[in-house]
mmCIF file of C-alpha atoms in Angstrom:
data_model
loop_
_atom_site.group_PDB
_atom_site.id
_atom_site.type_symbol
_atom_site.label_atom_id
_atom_site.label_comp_id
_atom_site.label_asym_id
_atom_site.label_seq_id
_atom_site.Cartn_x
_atom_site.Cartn_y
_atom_site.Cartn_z
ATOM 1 C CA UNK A 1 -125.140 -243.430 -60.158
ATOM 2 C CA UNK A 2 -122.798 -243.255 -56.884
ATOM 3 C CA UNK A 3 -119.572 -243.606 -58.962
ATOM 4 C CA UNK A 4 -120.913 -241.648 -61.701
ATOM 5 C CA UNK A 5 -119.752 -238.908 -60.234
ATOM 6 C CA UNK A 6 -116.480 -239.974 -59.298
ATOM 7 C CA UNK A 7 -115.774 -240.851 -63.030
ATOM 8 C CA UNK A 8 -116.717 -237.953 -64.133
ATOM 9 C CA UNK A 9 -114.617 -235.571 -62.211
ATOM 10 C CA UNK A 10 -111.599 -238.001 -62.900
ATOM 11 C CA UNK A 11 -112.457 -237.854 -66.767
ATOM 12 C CA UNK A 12 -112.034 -233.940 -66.106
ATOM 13 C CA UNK A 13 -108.932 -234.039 -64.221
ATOM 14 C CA UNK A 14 -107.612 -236.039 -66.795
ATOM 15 C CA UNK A 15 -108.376 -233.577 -69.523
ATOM 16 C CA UNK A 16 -107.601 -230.567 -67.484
ATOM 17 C CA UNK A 17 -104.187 -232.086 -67.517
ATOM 18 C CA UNK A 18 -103.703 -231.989 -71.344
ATOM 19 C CA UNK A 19 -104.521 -228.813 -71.928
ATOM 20 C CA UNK A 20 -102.127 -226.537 -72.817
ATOM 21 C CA UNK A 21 -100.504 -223.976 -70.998
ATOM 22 C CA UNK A 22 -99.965 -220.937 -73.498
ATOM 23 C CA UNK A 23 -96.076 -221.693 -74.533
ATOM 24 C CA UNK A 24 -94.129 -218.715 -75.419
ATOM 25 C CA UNK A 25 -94.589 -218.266 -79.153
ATOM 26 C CA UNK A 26 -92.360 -215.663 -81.083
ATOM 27 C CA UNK A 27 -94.549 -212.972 -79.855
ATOM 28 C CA UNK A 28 -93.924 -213.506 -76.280
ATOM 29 C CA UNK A 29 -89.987 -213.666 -77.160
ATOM 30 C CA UNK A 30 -90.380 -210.652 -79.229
ATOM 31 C CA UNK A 31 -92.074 -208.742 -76.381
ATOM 32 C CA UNK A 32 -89.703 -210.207 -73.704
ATOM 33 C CA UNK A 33 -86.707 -208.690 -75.731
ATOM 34 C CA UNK A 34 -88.733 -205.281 -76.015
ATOM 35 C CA UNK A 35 -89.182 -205.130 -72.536
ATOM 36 C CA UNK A 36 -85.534 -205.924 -72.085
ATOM 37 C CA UNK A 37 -84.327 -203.149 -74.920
ATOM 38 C CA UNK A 38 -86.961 -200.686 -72.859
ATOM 39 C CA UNK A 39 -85.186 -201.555 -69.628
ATOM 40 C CA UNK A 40 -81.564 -200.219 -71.090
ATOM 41 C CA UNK A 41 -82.937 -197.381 -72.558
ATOM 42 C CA UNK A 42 -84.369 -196.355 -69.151
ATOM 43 C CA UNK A 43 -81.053 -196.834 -67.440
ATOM 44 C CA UNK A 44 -79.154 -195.252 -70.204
ATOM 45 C CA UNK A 45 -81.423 -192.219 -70.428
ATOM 46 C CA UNK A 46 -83.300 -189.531 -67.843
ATOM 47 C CA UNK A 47 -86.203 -191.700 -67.426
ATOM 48 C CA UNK A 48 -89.764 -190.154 -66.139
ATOM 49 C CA UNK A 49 -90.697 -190.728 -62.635
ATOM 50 C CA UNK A 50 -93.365 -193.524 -63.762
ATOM 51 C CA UNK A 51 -91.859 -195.188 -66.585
ATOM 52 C CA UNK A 52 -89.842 -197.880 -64.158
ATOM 53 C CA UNK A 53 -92.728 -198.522 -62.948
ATOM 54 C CA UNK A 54 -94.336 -199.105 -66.178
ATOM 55 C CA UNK A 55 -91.925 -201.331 -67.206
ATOM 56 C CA UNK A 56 -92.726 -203.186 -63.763
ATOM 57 C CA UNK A 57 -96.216 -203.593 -64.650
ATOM 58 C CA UNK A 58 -95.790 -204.793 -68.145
ATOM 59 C CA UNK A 59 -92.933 -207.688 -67.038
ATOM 60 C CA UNK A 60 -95.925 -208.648 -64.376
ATOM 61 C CA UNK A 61 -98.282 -209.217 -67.138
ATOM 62 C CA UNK A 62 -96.219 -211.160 -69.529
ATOM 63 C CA UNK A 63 -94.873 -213.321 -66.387
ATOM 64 C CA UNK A 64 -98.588 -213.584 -65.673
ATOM 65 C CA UNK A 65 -99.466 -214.624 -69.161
ATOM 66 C CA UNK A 66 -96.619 -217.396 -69.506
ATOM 67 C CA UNK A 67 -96.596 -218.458 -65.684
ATOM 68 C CA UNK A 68 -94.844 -221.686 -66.822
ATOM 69 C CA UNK A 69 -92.095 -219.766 -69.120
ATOM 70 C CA UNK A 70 -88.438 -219.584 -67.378
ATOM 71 C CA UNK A 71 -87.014 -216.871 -69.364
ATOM 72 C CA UNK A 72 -89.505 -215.127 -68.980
ATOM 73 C CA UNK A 73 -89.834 -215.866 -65.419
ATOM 74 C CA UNK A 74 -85.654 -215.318 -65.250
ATOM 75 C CA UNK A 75 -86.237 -211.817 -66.690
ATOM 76 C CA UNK A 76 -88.267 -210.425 -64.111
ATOM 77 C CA UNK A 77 -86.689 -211.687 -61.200
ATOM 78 C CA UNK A 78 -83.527 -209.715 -62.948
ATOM 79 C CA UNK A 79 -85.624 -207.022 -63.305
ATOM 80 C CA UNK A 80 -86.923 -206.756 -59.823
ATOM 81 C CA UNK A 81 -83.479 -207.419 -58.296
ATOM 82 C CA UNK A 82 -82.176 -204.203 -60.404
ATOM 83 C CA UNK A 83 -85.886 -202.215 -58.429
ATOM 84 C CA UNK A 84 -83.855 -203.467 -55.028
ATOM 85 C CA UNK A 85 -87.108 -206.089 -54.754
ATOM 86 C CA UNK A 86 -84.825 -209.004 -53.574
ATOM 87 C CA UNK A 87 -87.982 -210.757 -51.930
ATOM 88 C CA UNK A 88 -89.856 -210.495 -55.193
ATOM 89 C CA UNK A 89 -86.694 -211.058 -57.557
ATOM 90 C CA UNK A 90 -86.199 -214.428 -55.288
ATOM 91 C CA UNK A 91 -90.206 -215.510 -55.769
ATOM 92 C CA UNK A 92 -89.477 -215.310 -59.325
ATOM 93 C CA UNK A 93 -86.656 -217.612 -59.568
ATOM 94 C CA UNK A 94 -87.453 -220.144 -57.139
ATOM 95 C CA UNK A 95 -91.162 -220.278 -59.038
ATOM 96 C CA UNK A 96 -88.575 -220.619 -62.419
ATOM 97 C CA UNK A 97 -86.031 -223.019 -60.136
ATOM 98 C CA UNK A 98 -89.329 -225.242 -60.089
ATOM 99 C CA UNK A 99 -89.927 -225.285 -63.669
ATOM 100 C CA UNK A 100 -86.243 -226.130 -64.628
ATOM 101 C CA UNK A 101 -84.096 -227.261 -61.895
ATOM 102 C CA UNK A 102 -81.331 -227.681 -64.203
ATOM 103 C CA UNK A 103 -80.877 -223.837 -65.960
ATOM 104 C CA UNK A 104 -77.649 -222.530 -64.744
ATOM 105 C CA UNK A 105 -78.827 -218.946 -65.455
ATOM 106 C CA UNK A 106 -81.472 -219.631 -62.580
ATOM 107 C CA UNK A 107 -79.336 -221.262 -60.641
ATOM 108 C CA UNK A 108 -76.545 -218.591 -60.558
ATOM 109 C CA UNK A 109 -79.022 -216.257 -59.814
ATOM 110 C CA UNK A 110 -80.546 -217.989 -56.739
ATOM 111 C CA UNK A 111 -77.201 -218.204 -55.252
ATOM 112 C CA UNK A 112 -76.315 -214.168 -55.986
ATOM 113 C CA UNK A 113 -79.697 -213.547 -54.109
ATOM 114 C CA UNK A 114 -78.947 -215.733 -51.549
ATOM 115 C CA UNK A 115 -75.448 -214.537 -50.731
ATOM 116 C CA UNK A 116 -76.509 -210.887 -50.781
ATOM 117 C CA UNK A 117 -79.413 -211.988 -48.575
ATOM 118 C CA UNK A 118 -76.837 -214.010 -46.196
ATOM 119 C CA UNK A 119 -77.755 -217.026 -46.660
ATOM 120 C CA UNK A 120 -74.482 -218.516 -47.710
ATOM 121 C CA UNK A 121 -75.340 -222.457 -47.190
ATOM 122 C CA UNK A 122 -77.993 -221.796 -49.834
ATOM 123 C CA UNK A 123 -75.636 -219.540 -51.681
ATOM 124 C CA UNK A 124 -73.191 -222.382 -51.998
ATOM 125 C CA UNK A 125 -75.638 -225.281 -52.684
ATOM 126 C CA UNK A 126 -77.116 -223.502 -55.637
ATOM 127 C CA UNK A 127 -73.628 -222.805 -57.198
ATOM 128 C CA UNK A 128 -72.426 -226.143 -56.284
ATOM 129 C CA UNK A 129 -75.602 -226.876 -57.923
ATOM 130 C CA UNK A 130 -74.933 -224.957 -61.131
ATOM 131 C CA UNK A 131 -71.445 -226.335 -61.585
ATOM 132 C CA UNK A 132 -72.470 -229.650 -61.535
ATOM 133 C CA UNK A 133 -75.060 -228.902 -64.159
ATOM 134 C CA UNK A 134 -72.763 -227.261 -66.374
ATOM 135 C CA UNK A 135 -69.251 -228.650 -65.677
ATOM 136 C CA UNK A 136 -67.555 -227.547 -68.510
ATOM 137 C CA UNK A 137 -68.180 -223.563 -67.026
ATOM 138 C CA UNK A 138 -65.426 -222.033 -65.505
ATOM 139 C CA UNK A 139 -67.286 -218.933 -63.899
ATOM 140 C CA UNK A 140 -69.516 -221.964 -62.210
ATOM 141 C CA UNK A 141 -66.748 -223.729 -60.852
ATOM 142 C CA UNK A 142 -64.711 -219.916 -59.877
ATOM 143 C CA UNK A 143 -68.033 -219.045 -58.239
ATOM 144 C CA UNK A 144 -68.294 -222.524 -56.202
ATOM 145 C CA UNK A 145 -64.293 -221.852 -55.254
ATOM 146 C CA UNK A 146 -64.835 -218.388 -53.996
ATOM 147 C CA UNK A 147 -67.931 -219.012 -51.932
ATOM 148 C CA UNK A 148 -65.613 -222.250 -50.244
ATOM 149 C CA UNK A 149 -62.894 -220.094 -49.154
ATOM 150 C CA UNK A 150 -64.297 -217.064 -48.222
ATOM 151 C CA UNK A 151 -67.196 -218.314 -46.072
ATOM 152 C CA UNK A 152 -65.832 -221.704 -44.966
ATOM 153 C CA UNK A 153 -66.793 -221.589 -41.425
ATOM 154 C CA UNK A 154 -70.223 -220.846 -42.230
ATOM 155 C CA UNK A 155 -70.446 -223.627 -45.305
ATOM 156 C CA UNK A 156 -71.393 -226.370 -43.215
ATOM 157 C CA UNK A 157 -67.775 -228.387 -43.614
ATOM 158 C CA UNK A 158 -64.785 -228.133 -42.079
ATOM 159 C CA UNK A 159 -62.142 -226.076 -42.884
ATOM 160 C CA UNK A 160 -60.104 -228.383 -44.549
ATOM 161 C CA UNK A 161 -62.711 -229.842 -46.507
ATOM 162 C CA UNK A 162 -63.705 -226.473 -47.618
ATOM 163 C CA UNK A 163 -60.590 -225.150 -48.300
ATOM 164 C CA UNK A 164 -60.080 -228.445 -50.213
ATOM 165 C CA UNK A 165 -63.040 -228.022 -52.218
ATOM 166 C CA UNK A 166 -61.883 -224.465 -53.425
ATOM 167 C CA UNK A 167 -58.481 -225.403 -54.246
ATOM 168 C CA UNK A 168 -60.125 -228.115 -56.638
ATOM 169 C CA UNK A 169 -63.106 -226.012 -58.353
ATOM 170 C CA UNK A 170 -60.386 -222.983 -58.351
ATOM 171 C CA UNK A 171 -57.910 -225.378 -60.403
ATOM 172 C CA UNK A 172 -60.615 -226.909 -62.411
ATOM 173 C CA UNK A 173 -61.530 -223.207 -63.330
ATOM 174 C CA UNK A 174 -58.303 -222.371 -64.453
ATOM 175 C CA UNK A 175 -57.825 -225.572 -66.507
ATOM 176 C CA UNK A 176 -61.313 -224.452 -68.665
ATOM 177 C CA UNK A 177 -60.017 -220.975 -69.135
ATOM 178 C CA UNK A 178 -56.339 -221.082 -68.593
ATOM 179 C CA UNK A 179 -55.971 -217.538 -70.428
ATOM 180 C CA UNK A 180 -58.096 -215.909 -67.753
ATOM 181 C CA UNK A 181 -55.941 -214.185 -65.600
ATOM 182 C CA UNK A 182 -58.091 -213.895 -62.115
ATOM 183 C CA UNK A 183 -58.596 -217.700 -62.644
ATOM 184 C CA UNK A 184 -54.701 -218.297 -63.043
ATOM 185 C CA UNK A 185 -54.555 -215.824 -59.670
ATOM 186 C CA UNK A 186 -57.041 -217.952 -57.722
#
């Protein structure tokens, strides 16, 4: 009777663990790409005062429906960054960072937060980050390259290594895209 207990609550954590989150079916995605649509035809138009809001609320619930989606998660934190809500644009893709390390979409965006925030040693990690994840992408490896030149003293290398490090992600970006002219200038 003294381990019965016991047992029993492991036999629940163990079945707790197998049930299913809800996983974004096509009606998630289909409301997802609504919102997004919605979002456009806001900016695009004269929108009323409330309907920003609106569209606030209604990326909440979805986000709060599929908690362990990444687009989904990805979305808002877009959206929220557009509302000038860096602090709740950033919760959103570090909770989506957690659920996918490796999404370069994610990843990109962490680092754009993070330089606009001034945080440029997390700024660089995450595009280091991304570029390693996805080597074959020039913008990566140009984003990696700019970030090491322009803030190398505050990069946490020296200058040479930093300016080293651009020189090679700025060349490697120009070999994957050697039509793109800014690459070519870099």
């Amino acid at each position: 009777a003294r381990y019965r207990q016991l047992w029993l609550a492991a036999c629940w954590l163990f079945l707790i663990t197998l049930i299913p989150t809800p996983a974004v079916g096509s009606g998630a995605k289909d409301e997802l790409r609504a919102l997004q649509v919605r979002g456009k035809v806001l900016a695009a138009g004269k929108p009323a005062p409330g309907d920003w809001k609106k569209l606030g609320s209604a990326y909440a619930r979805l986000a709060k429906a599929y908690p362990r989606d990444v687009a989904i998660r990805d979305a808002y934190g877009e959206f929220l960054c557009e509302m000038d809500d860096r602090a709740g644009a950033l919760r959103e893709w570090l909770a989506a960072e957690k659920l996918d390390p490796k999404n370069v979409a994610v990843l990109n965006h962490l680092a754009g937060i993070y330089l606009a925030t001034g945080d440029v040693r997390q700024s660089f990690g995450h595009y280091l980050r991304a570029s390693e994840v996805e080597p074959a992408d020039p913008i990566a490896h140009f984003n990696v390259a700019n970030v090491a030149c322009v803030f190398r003293h505050e990069i946490g290398k020296t200058e040479i290594e930093a300016l080293g490090l651009a020189l090679h992600h700025f060349a490697q970006a120009h070999r994957l895209a050697p039509q793109n002219a800014e690459f070519t200038r870099a």
